[in-house]
PDB file of C-alpha atoms in Angstrom:
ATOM      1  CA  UNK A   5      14.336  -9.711  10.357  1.00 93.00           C
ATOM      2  CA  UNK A   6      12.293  -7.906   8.317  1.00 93.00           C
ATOM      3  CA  UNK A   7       8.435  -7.246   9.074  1.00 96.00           C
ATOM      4  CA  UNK A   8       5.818  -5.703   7.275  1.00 97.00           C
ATOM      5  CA  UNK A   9       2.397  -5.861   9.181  1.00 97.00           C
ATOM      6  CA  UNK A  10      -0.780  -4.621   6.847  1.00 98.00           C
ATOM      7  CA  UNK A  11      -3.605  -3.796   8.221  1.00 98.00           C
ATOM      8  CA  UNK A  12      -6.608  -1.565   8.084  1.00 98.00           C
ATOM      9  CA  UNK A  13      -8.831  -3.588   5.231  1.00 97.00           C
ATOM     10  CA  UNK A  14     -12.354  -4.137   4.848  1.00 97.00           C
ATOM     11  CA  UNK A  15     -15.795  -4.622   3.518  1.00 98.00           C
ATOM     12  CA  UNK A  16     -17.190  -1.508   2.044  1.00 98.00           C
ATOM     13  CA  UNK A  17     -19.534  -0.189  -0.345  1.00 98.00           C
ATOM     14  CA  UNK A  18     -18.473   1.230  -3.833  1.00 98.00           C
ATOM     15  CA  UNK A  19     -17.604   5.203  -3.211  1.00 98.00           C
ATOM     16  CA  UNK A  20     -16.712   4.084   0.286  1.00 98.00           C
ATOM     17  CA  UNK A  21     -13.161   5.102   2.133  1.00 98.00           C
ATOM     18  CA  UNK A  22     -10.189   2.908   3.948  1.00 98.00           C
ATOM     19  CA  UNK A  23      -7.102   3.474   5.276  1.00 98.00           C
ATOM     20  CA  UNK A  24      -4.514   0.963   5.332  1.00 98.00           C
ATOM     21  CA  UNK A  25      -1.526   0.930   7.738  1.00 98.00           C
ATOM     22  CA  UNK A  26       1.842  -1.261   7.364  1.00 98.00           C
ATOM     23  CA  UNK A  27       3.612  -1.442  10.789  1.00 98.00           C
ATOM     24  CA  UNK A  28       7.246  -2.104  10.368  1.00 97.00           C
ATOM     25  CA  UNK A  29      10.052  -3.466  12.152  1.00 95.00           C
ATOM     26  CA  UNK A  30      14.134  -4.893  11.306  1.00 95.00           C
ATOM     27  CA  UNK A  31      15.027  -2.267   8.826  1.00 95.00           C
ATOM     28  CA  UNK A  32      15.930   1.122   9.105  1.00 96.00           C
ATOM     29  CA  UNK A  33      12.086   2.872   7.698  1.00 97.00           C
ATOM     30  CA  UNK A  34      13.324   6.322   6.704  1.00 94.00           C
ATOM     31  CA  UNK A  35      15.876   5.030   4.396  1.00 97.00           C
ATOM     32  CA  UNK A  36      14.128   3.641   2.249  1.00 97.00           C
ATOM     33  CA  UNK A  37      11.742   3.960  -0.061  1.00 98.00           C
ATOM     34  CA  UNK A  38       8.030   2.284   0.298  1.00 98.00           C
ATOM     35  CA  UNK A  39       5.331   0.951  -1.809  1.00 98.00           C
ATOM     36  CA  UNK A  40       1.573  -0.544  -1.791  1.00 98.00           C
ATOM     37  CA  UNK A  41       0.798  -2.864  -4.181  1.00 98.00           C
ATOM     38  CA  UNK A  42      -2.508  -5.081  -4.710  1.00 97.00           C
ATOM     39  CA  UNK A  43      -3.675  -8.579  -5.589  1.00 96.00           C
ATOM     40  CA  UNK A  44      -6.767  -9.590  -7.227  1.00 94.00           C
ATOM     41  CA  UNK A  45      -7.516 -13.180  -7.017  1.00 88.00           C
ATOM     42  CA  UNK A  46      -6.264 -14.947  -9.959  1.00 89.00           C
ATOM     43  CA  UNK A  47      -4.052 -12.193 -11.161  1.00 92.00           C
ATOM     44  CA  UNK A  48      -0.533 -10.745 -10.533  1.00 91.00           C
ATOM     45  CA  UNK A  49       0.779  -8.169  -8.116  1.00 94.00           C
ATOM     46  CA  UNK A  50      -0.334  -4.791  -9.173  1.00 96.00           C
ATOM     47  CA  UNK A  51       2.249  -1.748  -7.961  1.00 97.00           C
ATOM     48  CA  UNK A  52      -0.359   1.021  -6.449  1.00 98.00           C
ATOM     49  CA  UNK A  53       1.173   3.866  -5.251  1.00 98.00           C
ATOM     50  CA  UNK A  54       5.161   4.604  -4.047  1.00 98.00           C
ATOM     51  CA  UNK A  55       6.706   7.201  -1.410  1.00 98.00           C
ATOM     52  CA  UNK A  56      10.352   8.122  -1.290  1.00 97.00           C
ATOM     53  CA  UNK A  57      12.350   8.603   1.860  1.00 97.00           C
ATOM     54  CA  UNK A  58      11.299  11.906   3.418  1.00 95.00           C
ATOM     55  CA  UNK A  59       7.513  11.568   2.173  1.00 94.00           C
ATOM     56  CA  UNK A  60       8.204  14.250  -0.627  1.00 95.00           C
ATOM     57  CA  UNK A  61       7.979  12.946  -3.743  1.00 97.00           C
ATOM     58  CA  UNK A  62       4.510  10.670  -4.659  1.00 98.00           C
ATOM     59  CA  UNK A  63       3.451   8.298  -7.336  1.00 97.00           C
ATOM     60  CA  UNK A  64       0.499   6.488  -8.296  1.00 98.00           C
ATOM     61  CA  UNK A  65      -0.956   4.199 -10.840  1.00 98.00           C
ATOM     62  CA  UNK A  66      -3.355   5.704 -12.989  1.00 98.00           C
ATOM     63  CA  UNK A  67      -5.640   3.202 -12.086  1.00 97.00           C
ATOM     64  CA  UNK A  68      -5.917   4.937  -8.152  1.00 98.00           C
ATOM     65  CA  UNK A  69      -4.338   8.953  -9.061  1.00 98.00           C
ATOM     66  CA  UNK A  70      -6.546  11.184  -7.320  1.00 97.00           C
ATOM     67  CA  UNK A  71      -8.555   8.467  -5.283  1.00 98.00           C
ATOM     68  CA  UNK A  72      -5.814   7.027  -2.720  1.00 98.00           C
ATOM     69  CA  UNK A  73      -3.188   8.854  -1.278  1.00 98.00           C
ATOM     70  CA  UNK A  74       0.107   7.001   0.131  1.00 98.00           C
ATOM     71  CA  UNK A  75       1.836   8.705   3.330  1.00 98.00           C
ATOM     72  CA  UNK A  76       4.348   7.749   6.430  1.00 98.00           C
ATOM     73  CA  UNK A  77       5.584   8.387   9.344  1.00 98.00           C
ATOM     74  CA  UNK A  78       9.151   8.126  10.002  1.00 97.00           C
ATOM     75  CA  UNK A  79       9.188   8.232  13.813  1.00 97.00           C
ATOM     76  CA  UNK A  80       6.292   5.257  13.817  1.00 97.00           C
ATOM     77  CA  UNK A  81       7.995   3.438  11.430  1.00 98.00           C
ATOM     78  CA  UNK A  82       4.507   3.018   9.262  1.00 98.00           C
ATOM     79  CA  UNK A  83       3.084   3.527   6.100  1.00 98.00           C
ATOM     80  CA  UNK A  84      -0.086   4.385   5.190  1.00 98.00           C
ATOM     81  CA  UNK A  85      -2.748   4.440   1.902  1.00 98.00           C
ATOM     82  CA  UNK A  86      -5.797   6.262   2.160  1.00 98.00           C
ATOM     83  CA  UNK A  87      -8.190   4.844  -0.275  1.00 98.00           C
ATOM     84  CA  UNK A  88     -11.232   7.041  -1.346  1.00 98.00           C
ATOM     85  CA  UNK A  89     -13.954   6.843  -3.957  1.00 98.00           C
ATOM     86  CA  UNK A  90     -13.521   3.180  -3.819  1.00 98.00           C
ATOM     87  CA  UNK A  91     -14.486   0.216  -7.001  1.00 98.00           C
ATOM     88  CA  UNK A  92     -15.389  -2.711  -7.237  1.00 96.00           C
ATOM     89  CA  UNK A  93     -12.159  -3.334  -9.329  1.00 96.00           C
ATOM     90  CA  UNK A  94     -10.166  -1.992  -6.066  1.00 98.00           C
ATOM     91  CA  UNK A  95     -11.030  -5.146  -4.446  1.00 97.00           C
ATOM     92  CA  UNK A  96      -7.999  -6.795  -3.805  1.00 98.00           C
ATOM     93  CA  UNK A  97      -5.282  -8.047  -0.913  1.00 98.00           C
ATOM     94  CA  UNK A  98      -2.863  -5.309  -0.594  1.00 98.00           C
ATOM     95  CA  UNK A  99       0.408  -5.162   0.723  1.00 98.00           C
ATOM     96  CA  UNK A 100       3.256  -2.979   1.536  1.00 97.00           C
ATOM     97  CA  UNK A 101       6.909  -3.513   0.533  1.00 96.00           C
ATOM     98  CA  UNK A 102      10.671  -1.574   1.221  1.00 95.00           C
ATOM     99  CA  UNK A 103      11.191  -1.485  -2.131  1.00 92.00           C
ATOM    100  CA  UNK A 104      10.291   1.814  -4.398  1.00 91.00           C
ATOM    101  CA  UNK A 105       8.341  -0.317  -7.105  1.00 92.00           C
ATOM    102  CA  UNK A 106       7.656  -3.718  -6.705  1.00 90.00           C
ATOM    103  CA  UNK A 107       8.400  -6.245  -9.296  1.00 88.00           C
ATOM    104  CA  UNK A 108       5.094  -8.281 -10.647  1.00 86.00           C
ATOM    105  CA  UNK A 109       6.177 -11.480  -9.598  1.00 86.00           C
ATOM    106  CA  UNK A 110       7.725  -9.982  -6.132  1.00 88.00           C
ATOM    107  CA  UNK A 111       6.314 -12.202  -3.297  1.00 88.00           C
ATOM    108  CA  UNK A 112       5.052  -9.663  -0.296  1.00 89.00           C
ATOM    109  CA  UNK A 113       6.930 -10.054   2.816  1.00 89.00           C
ATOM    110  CA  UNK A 114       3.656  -9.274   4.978  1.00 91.00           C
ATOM    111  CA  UNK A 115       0.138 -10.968   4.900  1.00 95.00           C
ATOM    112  CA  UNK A 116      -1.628  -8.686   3.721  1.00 97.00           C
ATOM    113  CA  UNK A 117      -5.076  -6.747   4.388  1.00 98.00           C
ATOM    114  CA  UNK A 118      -8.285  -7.338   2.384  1.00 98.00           C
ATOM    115  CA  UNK A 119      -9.957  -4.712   1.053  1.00 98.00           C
ATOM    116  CA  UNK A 120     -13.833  -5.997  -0.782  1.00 98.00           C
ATOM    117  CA  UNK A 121     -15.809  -3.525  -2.238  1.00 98.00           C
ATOM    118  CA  UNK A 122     -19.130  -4.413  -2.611  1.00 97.00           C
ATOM    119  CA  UNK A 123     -22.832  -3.197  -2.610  1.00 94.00           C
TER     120      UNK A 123
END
């Protein structure tokens, strides 16, 4: 069975930091490809940032490019987001998925960690 385990989230103040982590278990991690994606309340899933395979190729929404920074580790089997310079609009549940881009109306696998950013 698959399991994704977020965790990591948060209260913190606008320009604050976070780092997420997504445990993982029942798949084989460094084949595939991983993503963080976010929910606002009352809107959709929102794709954040992807990672391919061996960690060497990046992307990001322009919404986050230059302020969180996705990374893993193949022999812990976990994924990670470093979120910097935070918003208020980063405020959000976010989630990790085995998937390079999630679809909008993909339901997460994992429950999630909060991340509030507030003064």
């Amino acid at each position: 069975e698959v399991r994704l385990a977020e965790s990591g989230g948060g209260l913190v103040q606008p320009g604050g930091s976070l780092r997420l982590s997504c445990a993982t278990s029942g798949f084989t991690f460094d084949f595939y490809d991983m993503s963080w994606a976010r929910q606002a309340p009352g809107k959709g899933l929102e794709w954040v940032a992807s990672i391919t395979t061996t960690g060497s190729t990046t992307h990001y929404a322009d919404s986050v490019k230059g302020r969180f920074t996705i990374s893993r580790d193949n022999a812990m089997k976990t994924l990670y987001l470093q979120l910097n310079s935070l918003k208020t609009e980063d405020t959000a549940m976010y989630y990790c998925a085995n998937v390079l881009r999630p679809s909008p109306t993909m339901t997460p696998r994992g429950q999630g960690t909060q991340v509030t950013v507030s003064s």
